C-alpha cells in the first residue's frame, strides 16, 4: 500500500491478500432504529471487492461477433463463481457465454416470489479498462480530485455536483488513464456483499434469491443469451443505477428508422433534365428537420426526439438512419409520421426522386410491464425508506438490460449503487452509497417476505 498525497494506491497483491481494511465513516442519521441494530457490527465488503474487481479488465467490444464479445470478461465471472462458492453458494457456476448463475435458498415457510439481483461484469468500450488503479479518497474534503497518473484529469464539484453531497464520505476513483469500472462492478460488489451479509445473518428471513451476472451489457447484448427459464425468478432488480435513492422504473421506447432516397443517374456531361441527385434530396430533407425541438441536443427529461445519426450514399442512392425515442410508445408513431411528411416534401422538390421508409422496433419502456406489477417498485421504495433513504423514482433516457428483461417476462427496475460519471476517466463511487445500496437489498428481501 503506497500513500501519495492523500490517495491510497492499491497494490494488486495486497488486495488479493485482503489486507485492505476499510474504515467506515459514521453514516447519516437513520430514521429507522433497525438500521443501526442490523448493520452496526457488520464489516462491509463492497468497497474492497470493487477495488479488486476493477483490476480485472472486462471491456466489451461492439465490433466483435463472438459471445461474449471479449473472452476476458469470463476472467471476472470465474473469480465471482469462486467467491460465491467460498461463501457457501454451492450451485454458483458460469455458463459457456460467461453468465454467472447462483441461488440462495429460502429460509422461510412462507411462499415468497423468487427475487433476482442482476449486475453486469463488462465495462464500456468508450474508455480503456486495462490496468485500472483504484484509489480510495478517505473522508472526502470537497476539493477537486486531481488524478495522479494524468494530472490534467480533475474531478471537480462544478462538473460533478453530486460530489458536493459526498463530503465526509470515502470516494473511489481511477488514477487518470482509465475508467474506474464502477459501472457496473459497484453493482457486482454490492450483490456479493449482500451474499456475504446474508450468510452471516441467517435471522434475516427471505424467499429464494437468484443472482445473475451478465457480460456485454455495454454493447447492448447483455441479455441475448440469458436463460430466463433456468434462472427461474419471478421479479428482478438490476444494480446499475447512480445517485443514492434512485430507482429507475422507466426508459425510452425506441425505434430505428432508415430513409433511403433514390435519384436518377445520368452522365453529368449530358444530364440536363434527366439526372436527379439523391444527395441533394437527402440534404434538403435533413435541413428541413427541427433544430430547437425533437432533437437530443435541445431536449431533456421527458421529451423525446427524432435523431439522424448516420448518412451514407452516392448521387444515385442515399440512406439516412434515425433513432426515434420517447417515454410514451404511442408518440413514436407520431414522430415517424412527422418524418414521412418531411420525406414527401423533399420528394416534391425533386421530381423523379423516390424514397423507402423502414421502421424497426428496438425496445420499449419497461414501465408498461412494471405497472402490471406495482409491488416491485413499491417494495423497493419501502426498503429505501427503512434504510433511511429518500427514494427517487426516475426514468432513463436510453435502454437498459432491465427493460429487455421486463419484456422477456422478468419485470426488472434498476436500483442505485452510487456509480457516477460513467464511461470516462472521471468515474467515481462513494463507499457509503454502496453500503446503503446493500442495506436496501436486505430490507427489500424482508419486505417481500413480510408481505407474502
Ligand atoms: Zn452499467
CSV table of C-alpha atoms and ligand atoms in Angstrom, one decimal:
chain,number,residue,atom,x,y,z
A,1,UNK,CA,0.0,0.0,0.0
A,2,UNK,CA,1.5,3.3,-1.1
A,3,UNK,CA,0.4,6.6,0.2
A,4,UNK,CA,0.6,9.5,-2.2
A,5,UNK,CA,-0.8,12.9,-1.3
A,6,UNK,CA,-4.0,11.7,0.3
A,7,UNK,CA,-4.5,8.7,-2.1
A,8,UNK,CA,-4.1,5.1,-1.3
A,9,UNK,CA,-2.5,3.3,-4.2
A,10,UNK,CA,-4.0,-0.1,-4.2
A,11,UNK,CA,-1.5,-2.8,-4.9
A,12,UNK,CA,-2.9,-5.9,-6.6
A,13,UNK,CA,-1.1,-8.3,-4.4
A,14,UNK,CA,-2.1,-6.6,-1.2
A,15,UNK,CA,-5.7,-6.6,-2.3
A,16,UNK,CA,-5.6,-10.3,-3.2
A,17,UNK,CA,-4.3,-10.9,0.3
A,18,UNK,CA,-7.3,-9.0,1.7
A,19,UNK,CA,-5.1,-6.7,3.6
A,20,UNK,CA,-7.0,-3.6,2.7
A,21,UNK,CA,-9.1,-2.6,5.7
A,22,UNK,CA,-11.9,-0.1,5.1
A,23,UNK,CA,-12.8,2.4,7.7
A,24,UNK,CA,-16.5,3.0,7.8
A,25,UNK,CA,-17.3,6.6,8.4
A,26,UNK,CA,-20.3,7.4,10.5
A,27,UNK,CA,-23.3,7.1,8.2
A,28,UNK,CA,-26.0,9.7,8.0
A,29,UNK,CA,-28.7,9.8,10.7
A,30,UNK,CA,-31.1,7.0,10.2
A,31,UNK,CA,-34.8,7.4,10.7
A,32,UNK,CA,-35.2,3.7,11.4
A,33,UNK,CA,-33.7,2.3,14.5
A,34,UNK,CA,-33.5,-1.2,13.0
A,35,UNK,CA,-30.8,0.1,10.7
A,36,UNK,CA,-28.2,0.5,13.4
A,37,UNK,CA,-29.2,-2.8,15.0
A,38,UNK,CA,-28.9,-4.8,11.8
A,39,UNK,CA,-25.7,-3.3,10.4
A,40,UNK,CA,-23.9,-1.9,13.4
A,41,UNK,CA,-21.3,-4.7,13.8
A,42,UNK,CA,-21.1,-5.6,10.1
A,43,UNK,CA,-17.8,-5.1,8.2
A,44,UNK,CA,-18.9,-4.2,4.7
A,45,UNK,CA,-17.0,-5.8,1.9
A,46,UNK,CA,-18.3,-4.0,-1.2
A,47,UNK,CA,-15.5,-1.4,-1.4
A,48,UNK,CA,-12.7,-3.9,-1.0
A,49,UNK,CA,-14.4,-6.1,-3.6
A,50,UNK,CA,-15.0,-3.3,-6.1
A,51,UNK,CA,-11.3,-2.2,-5.8
A,52,UNK,CA,-10.3,-5.8,-6.6
A,53,UNK,CA,-12.8,-6.5,-9.4
A,54,UNK,CA,-11.9,-3.3,-11.3
A,55,UNK,CA,-8.3,-4.6,-11.7
A,56,UNK,CA,-9.6,-7.4,-14.0
A,57,UNK,CA,-10.0,-5.9,-17.5
A,58,UNK,CA,-13.5,-6.8,-18.7
A,59,UNK,CA,-14.1,-4.3,-21.6
A,60,UNK,CA,-16.6,-5.4,-24.1
A,61,UNK,CA,-16.3,-4.8,-27.9
A,62,UNK,CA,-19.2,-3.8,-30.1
A,63,UNK,CA,-17.3,-4.9,-33.3
A,64,UNK,CA,-16.9,-8.5,-32.1
A,65,UNK,CA,-19.3,-11.1,-33.4
A,66,UNK,CA,-18.5,-13.7,-30.7
A,67,UNK,CA,-20.3,-14.1,-27.4
A,68,UNK,CA,-19.2,-12.8,-25.0
A,69,UNK,CA,-17.8,-10.1,-27.2
A,70,UNK,CA,-14.4,-10.5,-25.4
A,71,UNK,CA,-13.2,-13.6,-23.6
A,72,UNK,CA,-11.6,-11.6,-20.8
A,73,UNK,CA,-15.0,-10.9,-19.4
A,74,UNK,CA,-15.0,-14.5,-18.2
A,75,UNK,CA,-12.0,-13.8,-16.0
A,76,UNK,CA,-14.1,-11.8,-13.6
A,77,UNK,CA,-17.0,-14.2,-13.9
A,78,UNK,CA,-14.7,-17.0,-12.9
A,79,UNK,CA,-13.5,-15.0,-9.9
A,80,UNK,CA,-17.1,-14.4,-8.8
A,81,UNK,CA,-18.0,-18.1,-9.1
A,82,UNK,CA,-15.1,-18.9,-6.8
A,83,UNK,CA,-16.0,-16.3,-4.3
A,84,UNK,CA,-19.7,-17.4,-4.3
A,85,UNK,CA,-18.6,-20.9,-3.7
A,86,UNK,CA,-16.3,-19.8,-0.9
A,87,UNK,CA,-19.3,-18.1,0.6
A,88,UNK,CA,-21.2,-21.4,0.6
A,89,UNK,CA,-23.3,-20.9,-2.6
A,90,UNK,CA,-22.8,-24.4,-4.0
A,91,UNK,CA,-24.7,-24.1,-7.2
A,92,UNK,CA,-22.8,-21.0,-8.4
A,93,UNK,CA,-21.5,-21.6,-11.9
A,94,UNK,CA,-20.5,-19.8,-15.2
A,95,UNK,CA,-22.0,-21.0,-18.5
A,96,UNK,CA,-20.3,-21.1,-21.9
A,97,UNK,CA,-21.3,-17.4,-22.6
A,98,UNK,CA,-19.8,-16.0,-19.3
A,99,UNK,CA,-23.1,-15.6,-17.4
A,100,UNK,CA,-22.9,-16.4,-13.7
A,101,UNK,CA,-25.9,-18.0,-12.1
A,102,UNK,CA,-26.3,-18.7,-8.3
A,103,UNK,CA,-29.1,-19.2,-5.8
A,104,UNK,CA,-29.7,-18.7,-2.1
A,105,UNK,CA,-32.4,-21.0,-0.8
A,106,UNK,CA,-35.4,-19.7,1.0
A,107,UNK,CA,-35.3,-19.7,4.8
A,108,UNK,CA,-39.0,-19.0,5.5
A,109,UNK,CA,-42.1,-21.2,5.5
A,110,UNK,CA,-44.0,-18.5,3.5
A,111,UNK,CA,-44.4,-18.7,-0.2
A,112,UNK,CA,-42.3,-15.7,-1.3
A,113,UNK,CA,-41.8,-14.7,-5.0
A,114,UNK,CA,-38.3,-15.6,-6.3
A,115,UNK,CA,-36.2,-12.4,-6.5
A,116,UNK,CA,-33.2,-12.0,-8.8
A,117,UNK,CA,-30.4,-9.4,-8.4
A,118,UNK,CA,-28.5,-8.7,-11.6
A,119,UNK,CA,-25.4,-6.7,-12.5
A,120,UNK,CA,-23.1,-6.7,-15.5
A,121,UNK,CA,-19.4,-7.6,-15.4
A,122,UNK,CA,-18.3,-5.7,-18.6
A,123,UNK,CA,-17.0,-2.1,-18.9
A,124,UNK,CA,-17.7,0.4,-21.6
A,125,UNK,CA,-15.8,0.3,-24.9
A,126,UNK,CA,-15.5,4.2,-24.8
A,127,UNK,CA,-12.5,4.2,-22.4
A,128,UNK,CA,-9.7,1.8,-21.5
A,129,UNK,CA,-10.4,-0.6,-18.7
A,130,UNK,CA,-6.9,-2.2,-18.7
A,131,UNK,CA,-4.5,-1.6,-15.8
A,132,UNK,CA,-7.1,0.2,-13.7
A,133,UNK,CA,-5.5,1.5,-10.4
A,134,UNK,CA,-8.3,2.2,-8.0
A,135,UNK,CA,-7.7,5.0,-5.5
A,136,UNK,CA,-9.6,5.4,-2.2
A,137,UNK,CA,-10.0,9.0,-1.0
A,138,UNK,CA,-11.0,8.7,2.6
A,139,UNK,CA,-13.1,11.4,4.2
A,140,UNK,CA,-13.5,13.4,1.0
A,141,UNK,CA,-13.0,17.1,1.7
A,142,UNK,CA,-14.9,18.7,-1.1
A,143,UNK,CA,-11.9,19.9,-3.1
A,144,UNK,CA,-11.1,19.0,-6.7
A,145,UNK,CA,-9.7,15.4,-7.0
A,146,UNK,CA,-6.6,15.5,-9.3
A,147,UNK,CA,-5.9,12.1,-10.7
A,148,UNK,CA,-2.2,11.4,-10.2
A,149,UNK,CA,-1.4,9.4,-13.4
A,150,UNK,CA,-2.7,12.3,-15.6
A,151,UNK,CA,-2.9,15.5,-13.6
A,152,UNK,CA,-5.0,17.1,-16.4
A,153,UNK,CA,-7.8,14.8,-15.3
A,154,UNK,CA,-9.6,16.6,-12.5
A,155,UNK,CA,-12.8,15.6,-10.9
A,156,UNK,CA,-14.4,18.8,-9.7
A,157,UNK,CA,-17.7,19.6,-7.9
A,158,UNK,CA,-18.5,22.1,-10.6
A,159,UNK,CA,-18.5,19.4,-13.2
A,160,UNK,CA,-19.9,16.8,-10.8
A,161,UNK,CA,-22.4,18.5,-8.5
A,162,UNK,CA,-23.4,15.2,-6.8
A,163,UNK,CA,-19.9,15.1,-5.2
A,164,UNK,CA,-20.9,18.1,-3.1
A,165,UNK,CA,-23.2,15.8,-1.2
A,166,UNK,CA,-20.4,13.3,-0.6
A,167,UNK,CA,-18.2,15.4,1.6
A,168,UNK,CA,-17.0,13.3,4.6
A,169,UNK,CA,-17.6,10.1,2.7
A,170,UNK,CA,-15.0,7.8,1.1
A,171,UNK,CA,-14.7,8.1,-2.7
A,172,UNK,CA,-13.2,5.6,-5.0
A,173,UNK,CA,-11.8,6.8,-8.4
A,174,UNK,CA,-9.4,5.6,-11.1
A,175,UNK,CA,-5.9,7.1,-11.4
A,176,UNK,CA,-6.4,9.2,-14.6
A,177,UNK,CA,-5.6,6.9,-17.5
A,178,UNK,CA,-8.6,4.6,-17.4
A,179,UNK,CA,-12.2,4.4,-16.5
A,180,UNK,CA,-12.9,3.0,-13.0
A,181,UNK,CA,-15.4,0.4,-13.9
A,182,UNK,CA,-17.8,1.1,-11.0
A,183,UNK,CA,-20.3,0.7,-13.9
A,184,UNK,CA,-21.2,-1.9,-13.1
A,185,UNK,CA,-18.6,-3.5,-10.7
A,186,UNK,CA,-20.2,-1.5,-7.9
A,187,UNK,CA,-23.4,-3.4,-8.6
A,188,UNK,CA,-21.5,-6.7,-8.7
A,189,UNK,CA,-19.7,-5.8,-5.4
A,190,UNK,CA,-23.0,-4.8,-3.7
A,191,UNK,CA,-24.6,-8.1,-4.6
A,192,UNK,CA,-21.6,-10.0,-3.4
A,193,UNK,CA,-21.6,-8.1,-0.2
A,194,UNK,CA,-25.3,-8.9,0.2
A,195,UNK,CA,-24.5,-12.6,-0.1
A,196,UNK,CA,-21.7,-12.2,2.5
A,197,UNK,CA,-24.2,-10.4,4.8
A,198,UNK,CA,-26.9,-13.0,4.4
A,199,UNK,CA,-24.5,-15.8,5.1
A,200,UNK,CA,-23.6,-14.1,8.4
A,201,UNK,CA,-27.2,-13.2,9.3
A,202,UNK,CA,-29.4,-16.2,8.9
A,203,UNK,CA,-32.0,-14.5,11.0
A,204,UNK,CA,-32.9,-12.3,8.0
A,205,UNK,CA,-35.9,-14.1,6.6
A,206,UNK,CA,-36.2,-14.2,2.8
A,207,UNK,CA,-37.5,-16.3,-0.1
A,208,UNK,CA,-35.4,-17.9,-2.8
A,209,UNK,CA,-32.8,-15.4,-4.2
A,210,UNK,CA,-31.3,-15.7,-7.6
A,211,UNK,CA,-28.1,-14.0,-8.7
A,212,UNK,CA,-27.3,-13.2,-12.3
A,213,UNK,CA,-24.0,-11.6,-13.5
A,214,UNK,CA,-24.1,-10.8,-17.3
A,215,UNK,CA,-21.5,-9.9,-19.9
A,216,UNK,CA,-21.8,-7.4,-22.8
A,217,UNK,CA,-24.4,-5.0,-21.3
A,218,UNK,CA,-22.4,-2.1,-22.6
A,219,UNK,CA,-22.7,-3.3,-26.2
A,220,UNK,CA,-26.4,-3.9,-25.8
A,221,UNK,CA,-26.3,-7.7,-25.8
A,222,UNK,CA,-26.4,-8.3,-22.1
A,223,UNK,CA,-29.4,-10.5,-22.1
A,224,UNK,CA,-29.1,-12.0,-25.5
A,225,UNK,CA,-28.1,-15.4,-24.2
A,226,UNK,CA,-29.5,-15.1,-20.7
A,227,UNK,CA,-31.6,-18.2,-19.8
A,228,UNK,CA,-34.6,-16.8,-18.1
A,229,UNK,CA,-36.2,-20.2,-17.7
A,230,UNK,CA,-33.2,-21.6,-16.0
A,231,UNK,CA,-32.9,-18.6,-13.8
A,232,UNK,CA,-36.4,-19.2,-12.5
A,233,UNK,CA,-37.1,-15.8,-10.9
A,234,UNK,CA,-40.4,-14.0,-10.6
A,235,UNK,CA,-39.1,-10.5,-10.4
A,236,UNK,CA,-35.6,-8.9,-10.7
A,237,UNK,CA,-33.7,-5.8,-9.9
A,238,UNK,CA,-30.6,-4.6,-11.8
A,239,UNK,CA,-28.0,-2.9,-9.6
A,240,UNK,CA,-26.7,-0.4,-12.1
A,241,UNK,CA,-28.1,3.0,-11.0
A,242,UNK,CA,-26.3,6.1,-9.8
A,243,UNK,CA,-27.4,8.6,-7.1
A,244,UNK,CA,-28.4,7.3,-3.7
A,245,UNK,CA,-32.1,6.6,-3.5
A,246,UNK,CA,-32.7,6.4,-7.2
A,247,UNK,CA,-34.9,3.7,-8.6
A,248,UNK,CA,-35.4,3.7,-12.4
A,249,UNK,CA,-38.7,2.2,-13.5
A,250,UNK,CA,-39.0,3.8,-16.9
A,251,UNK,CA,-36.9,4.0,-20.0
A,252,UNK,CA,-37.3,5.3,-23.5
A,253,UNK,CA,-39.3,3.4,-26.1
A,254,UNK,CA,-37.2,3.2,-29.2
A,255,UNK,CA,-37.5,2.6,-32.9
A,256,UNK,CA,-34.9,2.8,-35.7
A,257,UNK,CA,-35.9,4.4,-39.0
A,258,UNK,CA,-34.0,4.1,-42.2
A,259,UNK,CA,-35.0,6.5,-45.1
A,260,UNK,CA,-33.4,5.7,-48.4
A,261,UNK,CA,-33.6,8.2,-51.3
A,262,UNK,CA,-33.2,7.1,-54.9
A,263,UNK,CA,-32.2,9.6,-57.5
A,264,UNK,CA,-31.8,9.1,-61.3
A,265,UNK,CA,-28.3,8.7,-62.6
A,266,UNK,CA,-27.1,10.1,-65.9
A,267,UNK,CA,-23.7,11.0,-67.4
A,268,UNK,CA,-23.1,14.5,-66.0
A,269,UNK,CA,-22.0,15.7,-69.4
A,270,UNK,CA,-25.5,15.1,-70.8
A,271,UNK,CA,-27.6,15.1,-67.7
A,272,UNK,CA,-29.7,18.1,-68.2
A,273,UNK,CA,-33.4,17.4,-67.5
A,274,UNK,CA,-32.5,13.7,-66.6
A,275,UNK,CA,-30.3,13.5,-63.5
A,276,UNK,CA,-31.9,13.6,-60.1
A,277,UNK,CA,-29.3,13.8,-57.3
A,278,UNK,CA,-30.2,11.7,-54.2
A,279,UNK,CA,-27.6,13.6,-52.2
A,280,UNK,CA,-29.4,16.9,-52.8
A,281,UNK,CA,-32.7,15.3,-51.9
A,282,UNK,CA,-31.3,13.9,-48.6
A,283,UNK,CA,-29.6,17.3,-47.8
A,284,UNK,CA,-32.9,19.1,-48.3
A,285,UNK,CA,-34.7,16.5,-46.2
A,286,UNK,CA,-32.2,16.8,-43.3
A,287,UNK,CA,-32.1,20.6,-43.4
A,288,UNK,CA,-35.9,20.5,-43.0
A,289,UNK,CA,-35.7,18.8,-39.6
A,290,UNK,CA,-36.4,20.8,-36.5
A,291,UNK,CA,-33.3,22.1,-34.6
A,292,UNK,CA,-34.9,23.7,-31.5
A,293,UNK,CA,-37.1,20.7,-30.6
A,294,UNK,CA,-37.4,17.0,-31.2
A,295,UNK,CA,-33.6,16.8,-31.0
A,296,UNK,CA,-31.4,15.2,-28.4
A,297,UNK,CA,-29.2,18.3,-28.3
A,298,UNK,CA,-32.1,20.6,-27.4
A,299,UNK,CA,-34.2,18.3,-25.1
A,300,UNK,CA,-34.0,16.7,-21.7
A,301,UNK,CA,-36.1,14.9,-19.1
A,302,UNK,CA,-39.3,13.5,-20.5
A,303,UNK,CA,-39.0,14.9,-24.0
A,304,UNK,CA,-38.5,12.6,-26.9
A,305,UNK,CA,-36.7,13.1,-30.2
A,306,UNK,CA,-36.0,12.1,-33.8
A,307,UNK,CA,-32.3,11.9,-34.3
A,308,UNK,CA,-30.4,11.3,-37.6
A,309,UNK,CA,-27.2,9.6,-36.7
A,310,UNK,CA,-25.8,8.1,-39.9
A,311,UNK,CA,-25.8,9.0,-43.6
A,312,UNK,CA,-24.3,7.0,-46.4
A,313,UNK,CA,-24.5,7.3,-50.1
A,314,UNK,CA,-23.8,8.5,-53.6
A,315,UNK,CA,-25.7,10.6,-56.1
A,316,UNK,CA,-27.9,7.7,-57.1
A,317,UNK,CA,-28.8,6.5,-53.6
A,318,UNK,CA,-28.5,7.8,-50.1
A,319,UNK,CA,-29.7,6.2,-46.8
A,320,UNK,CA,-30.2,8.2,-43.6
A,321,UNK,CA,-30.6,6.3,-40.3
A,322,UNK,CA,-32.6,7.7,-37.4
A,323,UNK,CA,-33.2,6.7,-33.8
A,324,UNK,CA,-36.7,7.7,-32.6
A,325,UNK,CA,-37.2,7.9,-28.8
A,326,UNK,CA,-40.0,8.8,-26.4
A,327,UNK,CA,-41.2,7.6,-23.0
A,328,UNK,CA,-44.7,7.3,-24.5
A,329,UNK,CA,-44.6,4.5,-27.0
A,330,UNK,CA,-47.6,5.9,-29.0
A,331,UNK,CA,-45.7,9.0,-29.7
A,332,UNK,CA,-43.1,7.1,-31.7
A,333,UNK,CA,-45.7,6.7,-34.5
A,334,UNK,CA,-46.5,10.4,-34.5
A,335,UNK,CA,-42.7,11.1,-34.8
A,336,UNK,CA,-42.5,8.7,-37.7
A,337,UNK,CA,-45.4,10.3,-39.5
A,338,UNK,CA,-43.8,13.6,-39.0
A,339,UNK,CA,-40.7,12.2,-40.7
A,340,UNK,CA,-42.7,10.8,-43.5
A,341,UNK,CA,-44.2,14.2,-44.2
A,342,UNK,CA,-40.7,15.7,-44.4
A,343,UNK,CA,-39.7,12.9,-46.9
A,344,UNK,CA,-42.8,13.7,-49.0
A,345,UNK,CA,-41.9,17.4,-49.0
A,346,UNK,CA,-38.4,16.7,-50.1
A,347,UNK,CA,-39.6,14.4,-52.9
A,348,UNK,CA,-42.0,17.1,-54.1
A,349,UNK,CA,-39.0,19.5,-54.6
A,350,UNK,CA,-37.1,16.9,-56.7
A,351,UNK,CA,-39.5,15.3,-59.3
A,352,UNK,CA,-38.4,11.8,-60.2
A,353,UNK,CA,-36.8,11.0,-56.8
A,354,UNK,CA,-38.2,8.2,-54.8
A,355,UNK,CA,-37.8,7.0,-51.2
A,356,UNK,CA,-38.2,4.0,-48.9
A,357,UNK,CA,-39.2,4.3,-45.3
A,358,UNK,CA,-38.4,1.4,-43.0
A,359,UNK,CA,-39.2,1.3,-39.3
A,360,UNK,CA,-37.6,-1.2,-37.0
A,361,UNK,CA,-38.8,-1.7,-33.4
A,362,UNK,CA,-35.8,-1.5,-30.9
A,363,UNK,CA,-37.0,-1.6,-27.3
A,364,UNK,CA,-39.9,-0.4,-25.2
A,365,UNK,CA,-40.5,1.4,-21.9
A,366,UNK,CA,-40.3,-1.1,-19.1
A,367,UNK,CA,-43.0,0.9,-17.2
A,368,UNK,CA,-45.6,-0.8,-19.4
A,369,UNK,CA,-44.6,-4.1,-17.7
A,370,UNK,CA,-43.8,-2.7,-14.3
A,371,UNK,CA,-47.2,-1.0,-14.0
A,372,UNK,CA,-48.8,-4.5,-14.1
A,373,UNK,CA,-46.7,-5.4,-11.0
A,374,UNK,CA,-46.7,-2.3,-8.9
A,375,UNK,CA,-45.4,-4.1,-5.8
A,376,UNK,CA,-41.9,-4.5,-7.5
A,377,UNK,CA,-41.2,-0.7,-7.4
A,378,UNK,CA,-43.3,-0.1,-4.2
A,379,UNK,CA,-41.3,-2.7,-2.2
A,380,UNK,CA,-38.0,-1.1,-3.4
A,381,UNK,CA,-39.2,2.3,-2.3
A,382,UNK,CA,-40.3,0.9,1.1
A,383,UNK,CA,-36.9,-0.8,1.5
A,384,UNK,CA,-35.1,2.5,0.9
A,385,UNK,CA,-37.3,4.2,3.5
A,386,UNK,CA,-36.4,1.6,6.0
A,387,UNK,CA,-32.7,2.2,5.2
A,388,UNK,CA,-33.3,5.9,5.9
A,389,UNK,CA,-33.1,7.0,2.3
A,390,UNK,CA,-35.5,9.1,0.3
A,391,UNK,CA,-36.5,7.1,-2.8
A,392,UNK,CA,-36.5,9.0,-6.1
A,393,UNK,CA,-38.3,7.3,-9.0
A,394,UNK,CA,-36.8,8.4,-12.3
A,395,UNK,CA,-36.7,7.5,-15.9
A,396,UNK,CA,-33.7,6.6,-18.1
A,397,UNK,CA,-33.2,8.4,-21.4
A,398,UNK,CA,-32.0,5.2,-23.0
A,399,UNK,CA,-32.5,1.5,-22.8
A,400,UNK,CA,-31.3,-1.0,-20.2
A,401,UNK,CA,-30.9,-4.7,-19.7
A,402,UNK,CA,-33.7,-4.4,-17.2
A,403,UNK,CA,-36.1,-3.1,-19.9
A,404,UNK,CA,-35.3,-6.1,-22.1
A,405,UNK,CA,-35.6,-8.5,-19.1
A,406,UNK,CA,-39.0,-6.9,-18.3
A,407,UNK,CA,-40.3,-7.7,-21.8
A,408,UNK,CA,-38.8,-11.2,-21.6
A,409,UNK,CA,-41.2,-11.8,-18.7
A,410,UNK,CA,-39.0,-10.7,-15.8
A,411,UNK,CA,-40.1,-7.3,-14.5
A,412,UNK,CA,-36.9,-5.5,-13.6
A,413,UNK,CA,-36.4,-1.9,-12.4
A,414,UNK,CA,-32.9,-0.5,-11.7
A,415,UNK,CA,-31.6,0.4,-8.2
A,416,UNK,CA,-28.8,2.8,-7.3
A,417,UNK,CA,-25.3,1.7,-6.4
A,418,UNK,CA,-23.6,5.2,-6.2
A,419,UNK,CA,-21.7,4.7,-9.6
A,420,UNK,CA,-21.3,8.2,-11.2
A,421,UNK,CA,-19.7,9.9,-14.2
A,422,UNK,CA,-19.8,6.6,-16.2
A,423,UNK,CA,-17.7,5.6,-19.1
A,424,UNK,CA,-14.9,8.0,-18.6
A,425,UNK,CA,-11.8,8.8,-16.6
A,426,UNK,CA,-13.8,10.8,-14.0
A,427,UNK,CA,-15.9,7.9,-12.9
A,428,UNK,CA,-16.3,7.7,-9.2
A,429,UNK,CA,-18.3,6.0,-6.5
A,430,UNK,CA,-19.0,6.6,-2.8
A,431,UNK,CA,-18.3,3.7,-0.5
A,432,UNK,CA,-21.2,4.8,1.8
A,433,UNK,CA,-23.6,4.8,-1.2
A,434,UNK,CA,-22.6,1.2,-2.0
A,435,UNK,CA,-23.2,0.3,1.7
A,436,UNK,CA,-26.6,1.9,1.5
A,437,UNK,CA,-27.4,0.0,-1.6
A,438,UNK,CA,-26.6,-3.3,0.1
A,439,UNK,CA,-28.7,-2.3,3.1
A,440,UNK,CA,-31.6,-1.5,0.7
A,441,UNK,CA,-31.4,-5.1,-0.7
A,442,UNK,CA,-31.5,-6.6,2.7
A,443,UNK,CA,-34.6,-4.6,3.6
A,444,UNK,CA,-36.1,-5.4,0.2
A,445,UNK,CA,-35.9,-9.1,0.8
A,446,UNK,CA,-37.5,-8.6,4.2
A,447,UNK,CA,-40.4,-6.5,2.7
A,448,UNK,CA,-41.0,-9.2,0.1
A,449,UNK,CA,-41.1,-11.9,2.9
A,450,UNK,CA,-43.3,-9.9,5.2
A,451,UNK,CA,-45.8,-9.0,2.5
A,452,UNK,CA,-46.1,-12.5,1.1
B,1,LIG,ZN1,-24.0,-0.2,-16.4
